[in-house]
Every structure is written in C-alpha cells, then in structure tokens.
CSV table of C-alpha atoms in Angstrom, one decimal:
chain,number,residue,atom,x,y,z
B,1,UNK,CA,-18.5,108.1,-26.4
B,2,UNK,CA,-17.5,109.9,-23.2
B,3,UNK,CA,-18.8,113.2,-24.8
B,4,UNK,CA,-22.0,111.4,-25.7
B,5,UNK,CA,-22.5,110.3,-22.1
B,6,UNK,CA,-21.7,113.7,-20.8
B,7,UNK,CA,-24.2,115.3,-23.2
B,8,UNK,CA,-27.0,113.0,-21.9
B,9,UNK,CA,-26.2,114.4,-18.4
B,10,UNK,CA,-26.3,118.0,-19.6
B,11,UNK,CA,-22.6,118.5,-19.2
B,12,UNK,CA,-20.9,120.8,-21.6
B,13,UNK,CA,-17.7,119.3,-23.1
B,14,UNK,CA,-14.7,120.9,-24.7
B,15,UNK,CA,-12.2,118.7,-26.5
B,16,UNK,CA,-8.5,119.6,-27.1
B,17,UNK,CA,-7.0,117.5,-29.9
B,18,UNK,CA,-3.5,117.7,-31.4
B,19,UNK,CA,-4.8,116.7,-34.9
B,20,UNK,CA,-7.9,117.0,-37.0
B,21,UNK,CA,-10.5,114.3,-36.6
B,22,UNK,CA,-14.2,113.9,-37.2
B,23,UNK,CA,-14.8,112.3,-33.8
B,24,UNK,CA,-16.5,114.4,-31.1
B,25,UNK,CA,-17.5,117.3,-33.3
B,26,UNK,CA,-21.3,116.7,-33.3
B,27,UNK,CA,-21.3,116.8,-29.5
B,28,UNK,CA,-18.6,119.1,-28.3
B,29,UNK,CA,-16.5,122.1,-29.0
B,30,UNK,CA,-13.3,120.9,-30.5
B,31,UNK,CA,-10.0,122.8,-30.4
B,32,UNK,CA,-7.3,121.5,-32.7
B,33,UNK,CA,-4.0,122.9,-31.5
B,34,UNK,CA,-0.6,122.1,-30.0
B,35,UNK,CA,-1.4,120.7,-26.7
B,36,UNK,CA,2.1,121.2,-25.4
B,37,UNK,CA,1.7,125.0,-25.8
B,38,UNK,CA,1.1,126.6,-22.3
B,39,UNK,CA,-1.0,129.4,-23.8
B,40,UNK,CA,-3.2,126.9,-25.7
B,41,UNK,CA,-3.7,124.9,-22.5
B,42,UNK,CA,-4.5,128.0,-20.4
B,43,UNK,CA,-7.1,129.3,-22.9
B,44,UNK,CA,-8.7,125.9,-23.4
B,45,UNK,CA,-8.9,124.9,-19.7
B,46,UNK,CA,-10.3,128.3,-18.6
B,47,UNK,CA,-13.6,127.8,-16.8
B,48,UNK,CA,-13.5,124.0,-16.9
B,49,UNK,CA,-14.9,122.3,-13.8
B,50,UNK,CA,-12.7,119.2,-14.4
B,51,UNK,CA,-10.3,117.9,-17.1
B,52,UNK,CA,-9.8,114.3,-18.0
B,53,UNK,CA,-7.8,112.5,-20.7
B,54,UNK,CA,-8.7,110.1,-23.4
B,55,UNK,CA,-5.2,108.6,-23.4
B,56,UNK,CA,-2.6,108.2,-20.6
B,57,UNK,CA,-0.1,109.6,-23.1
B,58,UNK,CA,-1.6,113.0,-23.2
B,59,UNK,CA,0.8,115.6,-21.7
B,60,UNK,CA,-1.1,116.0,-18.5
B,61,UNK,CA,2.1,117.3,-16.7
B,62,UNK,CA,2.2,120.2,-19.1
B,63,UNK,CA,-1.4,121.0,-18.5
B,64,UNK,CA,-0.9,121.1,-14.7
B,65,UNK,CA,2.2,123.3,-15.2
B,66,UNK,CA,0.2,125.8,-17.3
B,67,UNK,CA,-3.0,125.7,-15.2
B,68,UNK,CA,-1.9,124.7,-11.7
B,69,UNK,CA,-5.4,124.9,-10.2
B,70,UNK,CA,-7.1,122.7,-12.8
B,71,UNK,CA,-8.9,119.7,-11.5
B,72,UNK,CA,-7.2,117.0,-13.5
B,73,UNK,CA,-8.7,113.6,-13.1
B,74,UNK,CA,-6.9,111.2,-13.0
B,75,UNK,CA,-4.0,113.3,-11.6
B,76,UNK,CA,-0.5,113.7,-12.9
B,77,UNK,CA,1.0,111.3,-10.3
B,78,UNK,CA,-1.4,108.6,-11.4
B,79,UNK,CA,-0.8,109.1,-15.1
B,80,UNK,CA,3.0,109.2,-14.6
B,81,UNK,CA,3.0,106.0,-12.7
B,82,UNK,CA,0.8,104.1,-15.1
B,83,UNK,CA,2.4,105.1,-18.4
B,84,UNK,CA,5.9,104.1,-17.2
B,85,UNK,CA,5.8,100.3,-16.7
B,86,UNK,CA,8.7,100.4,-14.3
B,87,UNK,CA,7.0,102.9,-12.0
B,88,UNK,CA,3.7,101.0,-12.3
B,89,UNK,CA,5.3,97.7,-11.3
B,90,UNK,CA,6.9,99.4,-8.2
B,91,UNK,CA,3.5,100.8,-7.0
B,92,UNK,CA,1.8,97.5,-7.5
B,93,UNK,CA,4.6,95.6,-5.7
B,94,UNK,CA,4.5,98.0,-2.8
B,95,UNK,CA,0.7,97.3,-2.5
B,96,UNK,CA,1.3,93.5,-2.5
B,97,UNK,CA,-0.6,93.0,-5.7
B,98,UNK,CA,0.0,89.8,-7.8
B,99,UNK,CA,1.9,90.4,-11.1
B,100,UNK,CA,4.2,88.4,-13.3
B,101,UNK,CA,7.8,87.9,-12.2
B,102,UNK,CA,9.8,90.7,-13.8
B,103,UNK,CA,13.1,92.6,-13.8
B,104,UNK,CA,13.7,96.3,-14.5
B,105,UNK,CA,16.7,95.8,-16.7
B,106,UNK,CA,19.1,98.7,-16.9
B,107,UNK,CA,21.6,96.9,-19.1
B,108,UNK,CA,21.5,94.2,-21.7
B,109,UNK,CA,23.4,92.0,-19.3
B,110,UNK,CA,20.6,92.4,-16.8
B,111,UNK,CA,18.1,91.4,-19.5
B,112,UNK,CA,20.2,88.4,-20.5
B,113,UNK,CA,20.3,87.2,-16.9
B,114,UNK,CA,16.6,87.7,-16.5
B,115,UNK,CA,15.7,85.7,-19.6
B,116,UNK,CA,18.1,82.9,-18.6
B,117,UNK,CA,16.3,82.8,-15.2
B,118,UNK,CA,12.8,83.0,-16.6
B,119,UNK,CA,13.3,80.6,-19.5
B,120,UNK,CA,11.0,82.6,-21.7
B,121,UNK,CA,10.2,86.3,-21.3
B,122,UNK,CA,8.8,89.4,-23.0
B,123,UNK,CA,11.0,92.5,-23.3
B,124,UNK,CA,8.9,95.6,-23.1
B,125,UNK,CA,9.7,99.3,-23.5
B,126,UNK,CA,8.9,101.1,-20.3
B,127,UNK,CA,6.8,103.7,-22.3
B,128,UNK,CA,4.8,103.2,-25.4
B,129,UNK,CA,4.4,99.4,-25.6
B,130,UNK,CA,0.9,98.2,-26.3
B,131,UNK,CA,-1.1,95.9,-28.6
B,132,UNK,CA,2.0,94.1,-29.7
B,133,UNK,CA,4.0,97.3,-30.3
B,134,UNK,CA,7.2,98.0,-28.4
B,135,UNK,CA,7.9,94.5,-27.2
B,136,UNK,CA,9.6,91.3,-28.2
B,137,UNK,CA,9.5,87.7,-27.0
B,138,UNK,CA,12.8,86.0,-26.1
B,139,UNK,CA,13.0,82.3,-25.5
B,140,UNK,CA,16.7,82.2,-24.7
B,141,UNK,CA,19.3,84.7,-23.5
B,142,UNK,CA,21.1,84.7,-26.9
B,143,UNK,CA,18.0,86.4,-28.4
B,144,UNK,CA,18.2,89.4,-26.1
B,145,UNK,CA,20.7,91.5,-28.1
B,146,UNK,CA,18.6,91.9,-31.1
B,147,UNK,CA,15.6,92.9,-29.0
B,148,UNK,CA,17.7,95.3,-26.9
B,149,UNK,CA,19.1,97.0,-29.9
B,150,UNK,CA,15.6,97.6,-31.3
B,151,UNK,CA,13.7,98.5,-28.2
B,152,UNK,CA,15.9,99.8,-25.4
B,153,UNK,CA,15.8,103.4,-24.2
B,154,UNK,CA,18.2,105.1,-21.8
B,155,UNK,CA,16.4,103.5,-18.8
B,156,UNK,CA,16.6,100.0,-20.3
B,157,UNK,CA,13.7,97.6,-20.7
B,158,UNK,CA,11.1,95.7,-18.6
B,159,UNK,CA,11.8,92.0,-18.7
B,160,UNK,CA,8.6,90.1,-17.8
B,161,UNK,CA,8.4,86.3,-17.4
B,162,UNK,CA,6.1,84.6,-19.8
B,163,UNK,CA,2.8,83.7,-18.1
B,164,UNK,CA,1.1,80.4,-19.1
B,165,UNK,CA,-2.3,81.9,-18.6
B,166,UNK,CA,-5.5,80.0,-19.5
B,167,UNK,CA,-7.5,83.2,-20.3
B,168,UNK,CA,-7.4,87.0,-20.3
B,169,UNK,CA,-10.0,88.9,-18.3
B,170,UNK,CA,-10.6,92.5,-17.5
B,171,UNK,CA,-12.3,94.4,-14.7
B,172,UNK,CA,-13.4,98.0,-15.0
B,173,UNK,CA,-13.6,100.2,-11.9
B,174,UNK,CA,-15.1,103.7,-11.5
B,175,UNK,CA,-13.6,105.7,-8.6
B,176,UNK,CA,-14.5,109.1,-7.3
B,177,UNK,CA,-12.0,111.7,-5.8
B,178,UNK,CA,-13.1,110.7,-2.3
B,179,UNK,CA,-12.2,107.0,-3.0
B,180,UNK,CA,-15.7,105.7,-3.3
B,181,UNK,CA,-15.7,103.1,-6.1
B,182,UNK,CA,-18.0,100.8,-8.1
B,183,UNK,CA,-16.7,97.6,-9.8
B,184,UNK,CA,-18.1,96.1,-13.0
B,185,UNK,CA,-18.5,92.4,-13.5
B,186,UNK,CA,-15.5,90.6,-14.9
B,187,UNK,CA,-15.2,90.5,-18.7
B,188,UNK,CA,-13.5,87.7,-20.7
B,189,UNK,CA,-11.4,89.1,-23.6
B,190,UNK,CA,-10.1,87.5,-26.7
B,191,UNK,CA,-7.2,88.9,-28.7
B,192,UNK,CA,-6.1,88.3,-32.3
B,193,UNK,CA,-2.8,89.6,-33.6
B,194,UNK,CA,-2.3,91.3,-30.2
B,195,UNK,CA,-5.5,93.4,-30.6
B,196,UNK,CA,-8.8,92.9,-28.8
B,197,UNK,CA,-11.2,91.1,-30.9
B,198,UNK,CA,-14.1,90.3,-28.6
B,199,UNK,CA,-15.2,90.8,-25.0
B,200,UNK,CA,-17.9,88.7,-23.3
B,201,UNK,CA,-19.8,88.8,-20.1
B,202,UNK,CA,-20.4,86.9,-17.9
B,203,UNK,CA,-16.8,85.7,-17.9
B,204,UNK,CA,-17.8,82.1,-16.9
B,205,UNK,CA,-15.6,82.1,-13.8
B,206,UNK,CA,-16.2,80.4,-10.5
B,207,UNK,CA,-17.7,82.7,-7.8
B,208,UNK,CA,-14.4,82.7,-5.9
B,209,UNK,CA,-12.3,83.6,-9.0
B,210,UNK,CA,-14.8,86.4,-10.0
B,211,UNK,CA,-14.5,87.8,-6.5
B,212,UNK,CA,-10.7,87.6,-6.5
B,213,UNK,CA,-10.4,89.3,-9.9
B,214,UNK,CA,-12.7,92.2,-8.7
B,215,UNK,CA,-10.8,92.5,-5.5
B,216,UNK,CA,-7.4,92.7,-7.2
B,217,UNK,CA,-8.8,95.3,-9.7
B,218,UNK,CA,-10.2,97.5,-7.0
B,219,UNK,CA,-7.0,97.3,-5.0
B,220,UNK,CA,-4.9,98.1,-8.1
B,221,UNK,CA,-7.0,101.2,-9.0
B,222,UNK,CA,-6.8,102.3,-5.3
B,223,UNK,CA,-3.0,101.8,-5.1
B,224,UNK,CA,-2.6,104.0,-8.2
B,225,UNK,CA,-5.1,106.6,-6.8
B,226,UNK,CA,-7.2,106.7,-10.0
B,227,UNK,CA,-10.0,109.1,-10.3
B,228,UNK,CA,-12.5,108.3,-13.1
B,229,UNK,CA,-12.8,104.9,-14.8
B,230,UNK,CA,-9.9,102.5,-15.1
B,231,UNK,CA,-9.6,99.0,-16.5
B,232,UNK,CA,-7.3,96.3,-15.1
B,233,UNK,CA,-6.4,93.6,-17.5
B,234,UNK,CA,-5.6,90.3,-15.8
B,235,UNK,CA,-4.1,86.9,-16.6
B,236,UNK,CA,-6.2,84.1,-15.4
B,237,UNK,CA,-4.2,81.2,-14.1
B,238,UNK,CA,-5.0,77.5,-14.2
B,239,UNK,CA,-5.6,77.2,-10.5
B,240,UNK,CA,-8.0,80.2,-10.5
B,241,UNK,CA,-5.6,83.0,-9.4
B,242,UNK,CA,-5.0,86.2,-11.3
B,243,UNK,CA,-2.0,88.4,-12.2
B,244,UNK,CA,-2.2,92.1,-13.1
B,245,UNK,CA,-1.1,92.5,-16.8
B,246,UNK,CA,-2.0,96.1,-17.8
B,247,UNK,CA,-3.8,99.1,-16.3
B,248,UNK,CA,-5.6,101.7,-18.4
B,249,UNK,CA,-6.7,104.9,-16.5
B,250,UNK,CA,-9.6,105.7,-18.9
B,251,UNK,CA,-12.6,104.1,-20.5
B,252,UNK,CA,-11.4,100.9,-22.2
B,253,UNK,CA,-12.3,98.8,-25.2
B,254,UNK,CA,-13.1,95.7,-23.1
B,255,UNK,CA,-15.9,97.7,-21.3
B,256,UNK,CA,-17.5,99.2,-24.4
B,257,UNK,CA,-20.2,96.5,-24.0
B,258,UNK,CA,-21.4,98.3,-20.8
B,259,UNK,CA,-23.2,100.8,-23.1
B,260,UNK,CA,-25.7,98.0,-24.0
B,261,UNK,CA,-25.3,95.5,-21.2
B,262,UNK,CA,-25.0,97.4,-17.9
B,263,UNK,CA,-27.2,99.7,-15.9
B,264,UNK,CA,-24.6,102.5,-16.3
B,265,UNK,CA,-22.0,102.6,-19.0
B,266,UNK,CA,-18.4,103.0,-18.3
B,267,UNK,CA,-18.5,106.3,-20.1
B,268,UNK,CA,-21.3,107.7,-17.9
B,269,UNK,CA,-19.6,106.5,-14.8
B,270,UNK,CA,-16.3,108.2,-15.9
B,271,UNK,CA,-18.1,111.5,-16.3
B,272,UNK,CA,-19.8,111.0,-12.9
B,273,UNK,CA,-16.5,110.1,-11.2
B,274,UNK,CA,-14.4,113.0,-12.5
B,275,UNK,CA,-17.1,115.4,-11.5
B,276,UNK,CA,-17.5,113.8,-8.1
B,277,UNK,CA,-21.1,112.8,-8.6
B,278,UNK,CA,-22.7,109.6,-7.3
B,279,UNK,CA,-21.7,106.6,-9.3
B,280,UNK,CA,-24.3,104.5,-11.2
B,281,UNK,CA,-25.1,100.9,-10.8
B,282,UNK,CA,-22.6,98.6,-12.5
B,283,UNK,CA,-24.5,95.4,-12.7
B,284,UNK,CA,-25.7,93.7,-15.9
B,285,UNK,CA,-29.2,94.4,-17.2
B,286,UNK,CA,-29.1,91.5,-19.7
B,287,UNK,CA,-28.3,87.8,-19.2
B,288,UNK,CA,-25.3,87.8,-21.5
B,289,UNK,CA,-23.5,90.1,-24.0
B,290,UNK,CA,-20.7,90.0,-26.5
B,291,UNK,CA,-18.8,92.9,-28.1
B,292,UNK,CA,-16.8,92.4,-31.3
B,293,UNK,CA,-14.5,95.1,-32.7
B,294,UNK,CA,-14.9,96.4,-36.2
B,295,UNK,CA,-11.5,97.0,-37.8
B,296,UNK,CA,-10.6,98.7,-41.1
B,297,UNK,CA,-9.6,96.4,-43.9
B,298,UNK,CA,-8.5,98.9,-46.5
B,299,UNK,CA,-7.2,102.4,-47.1
B,300,UNK,CA,-9.6,105.2,-47.9
B,301,UNK,CA,-12.5,107.3,-46.7
B,302,UNK,CA,-15.6,105.9,-44.9
B,303,UNK,CA,-19.0,105.3,-46.5
B,304,UNK,CA,-20.6,102.8,-44.1
B,305,UNK,CA,-23.2,100.4,-45.2
B,306,UNK,CA,-24.9,98.9,-42.1
B,307,UNK,CA,-27.9,97.3,-43.7
B,308,UNK,CA,-26.7,93.7,-43.3
B,309,UNK,CA,-25.3,94.3,-39.8
B,310,UNK,CA,-28.4,95.9,-38.5
B,311,UNK,CA,-30.5,92.9,-39.8
B,312,UNK,CA,-28.8,90.7,-37.2
B,313,UNK,CA,-31.2,90.3,-34.2
B,314,UNK,CA,-30.2,92.4,-31.3
B,315,UNK,CA,-27.2,94.0,-33.0
B,316,UNK,CA,-26.2,97.4,-31.6
B,317,UNK,CA,-23.7,99.0,-34.0
B,318,UNK,CA,-21.4,101.8,-32.8
B,319,UNK,CA,-19.2,103.6,-35.3
B,320,UNK,CA,-16.7,106.1,-34.0
B,321,UNK,CA,-17.0,108.8,-36.7
B,322,UNK,CA,-13.4,108.4,-37.9
B,323,UNK,CA,-13.0,110.1,-41.2
B,324,UNK,CA,-10.6,107.6,-42.8
B,325,UNK,CA,-10.1,103.8,-42.9
B,326,UNK,CA,-6.9,101.9,-42.7
B,327,UNK,CA,-6.1,98.3,-42.1
B,328,UNK,CA,-6.5,97.2,-38.5
B,329,UNK,CA,-7.7,100.6,-37.4
B,330,UNK,CA,-10.5,100.4,-34.8
B,331,UNK,CA,-13.5,101.9,-36.6
B,332,UNK,CA,-16.3,100.8,-34.2
B,333,UNK,CA,-17.8,97.8,-32.5
B,334,UNK,CA,-20.9,95.7,-32.4
B,335,UNK,CA,-22.6,94.5,-29.2
B,336,UNK,CA,-25.3,91.9,-29.0
B,337,UNK,CA,-27.2,91.0,-25.8
B,338,UNK,CA,-29.0,87.6,-25.7
B,339,UNK,CA,-30.3,84.9,-23.4
B,340,UNK,CA,-27.1,82.9,-23.7
B,341,UNK,CA,-23.5,83.8,-24.2
B,342,UNK,CA,-23.2,81.4,-27.2
B,343,UNK,CA,-26.1,83.2,-29.0
B,344,UNK,CA,-24.7,86.6,-28.2
B,345,UNK,CA,-21.3,85.7,-29.5
B,346,UNK,CA,-22.7,84.1,-32.7
B,347,UNK,CA,-24.8,87.2,-33.5
B,348,UNK,CA,-22.1,89.7,-32.6
B,349,UNK,CA,-19.5,88.0,-34.8
B,350,UNK,CA,-22.0,87.9,-37.7
B,351,UNK,CA,-23.0,91.6,-37.3
B,352,UNK,CA,-19.4,92.8,-37.1
B,353,UNK,CA,-18.4,90.8,-40.2
B,354,UNK,CA,-21.4,92.4,-42.0
B,355,UNK,CA,-20.3,96.0,-41.4
B,356,UNK,CA,-19.1,97.5,-44.6
B,357,UNK,CA,-16.9,100.5,-44.3
C-alpha cells in the first residue's frame, strides 16, 4: 500500500524482500535476496533517494553498515530503541510519558518480586513479542517460573503491570526529518484473540481525552525521533487518561482506514515524510468510518470472490495480493464510510464476513 501511494506521486519504488511474495510486484521492482548480505544491500540501495522499512525487525543496522550514506528513515537509533521494549521504556520514561508500571527483570527473582508487587502482570520478551506472541500473563509470583523458562532471553524479560483499561485507542503521526509533524484523529481499536479485528473513527472520546491522546502520541514519536509514519497504541483509562502501550514506526493496521476516510492516507504521508516533502491534511473527509480485517480461515492458494462483499453499500475492499491463505493470516481489510458509526460498523462487518478467499 505504501508502494501504491508512492506510484500515485510518481515515485519509483524498489523493494528488497527476504522471501518470495506476490505483494508489491505490480507496482515496484522487487529483489528477493538475503538482506543481511552487504553486497546485496549495496547493489539494491544504489541510487535510492531514501530507504524506509515495512517492519521494525528489518536489519536496518546492516544496511547502514553496508551503505553508510543512505538516507534511512526512520533511522537505526529509532528502530533499535523501538524494537527492544526495554530501551523503548527508558526513552519514554526519560521524556516523562505515561506508561504502565513495569520492571526490566534481569533474573527470575526480579520477575517474581515484580509480579508479587503488581498483583497481576504480563511478562514480555524484550524483542519479538506482538499480537499475543512472546508474552504470558502471571496472576501470582508462583506462575513466573514457567513463563520465564519459556520466554526469557539472556537479558531477561519485561514485567508490565496489568492495566485495567476501558478501551484501546491508537494515534498515527506523520513526521518529517526536520521535526514537522501532522497528527491523525484518534482511532478506537478492537482486538480478538490478540489480533486487531476492527478500527473505528471518530473514537467517541471527550474533547479533552482526544487532545491528550494526540498530545501523548506526538510527544512519543518526537522522543523516539521517528521520521515517517508511526502509530502509538494507547490504553484508555476510566478517568480519561492514557498510557502508552506499543509504538510501531511504520504504517499501521489501525490506520488503514485513512485510505478511505482521511484527506491523506497514512501511506501517502509516509512517502511524503521520508522524502522530506510537505505533509498532507490528516483530518477526516467522512462523518464516520470502520475498518474490519479479513483473515484467512483455511490453508491453500487464493481465489477471491468479492461479489457479495462489494454488494454491501459503501464497502471498499482491499486485498493485499498474498499468494497463499492460512488461518488467521491478514489477507486484506474492508472499510466502510457512513453517516453514523453504527452504520459504518454494521456494513463493514457484513462486507468483511462476505469476502471469500
């Protein structure tokens, strides 16, 4: 989707992938090679005005070592801080940003003490934990050993106090190399089985809470010195406050609805930001919108049938061109804009359920 946005702006895109995939090929030159090989990186990056990443787990440090003068956006320092939860927590703490109580546990004894103090906590791997993977919930200190044996690396685990949140929300920010930024409206997110199911906008917050969520998101992205688009996922508390949960330094699933609901999509603003171009308007151009993810429900190849989904009024179906289906794999999404949020949600759920892969 970033390549599609770039093509609309007349930008030539090269993609370096470490495995074969159907995505991106209609729009960009795709090189499938070992992206840890310095020679591959040098050849691929030659002549690029800027390089960005689709995932914070891409070996950006290797790219910079191979091509020192490349304009990597976001930079290695940003990616290194974000992908290690311990470093990320330290940066946010130094900036005075609100986040859940936590302990960087170097030993299982540290973890036991933290769980005993918090009462209920989530143990997370510093790297690689997402969408329910790489973490475990402990309700008492005697549950720590099993989680530690399964998850702990040499540097231990993050122990984060359980947060009794009332909702999860997300804010996407586009930020240029010079620090100029544009903030999108707050999106309310709903997860099922630890995966994003739906995102809705407006988020239905008070004016003060909306402003606070946007302030915290912008401050978070600034503290981490992100260039490009980043999404800050937040816990919404009962009294209206927010806590930073996760940070993704790239276009994010919760903001896919910006393609159909905003004046400028997150993907276009990502391209603009990494190239240092003026940022586009981030406001809504519709009264309300809902995005629902389309997940695989079987193993096999794709043969999409969209006839029923496209019959739903206002349905905009986006399939990602993945060449195989497997259960729970994100294959696409559906967005519906409507006069009311209830109507947008009803239609988006119906259209997503009607997609046949």
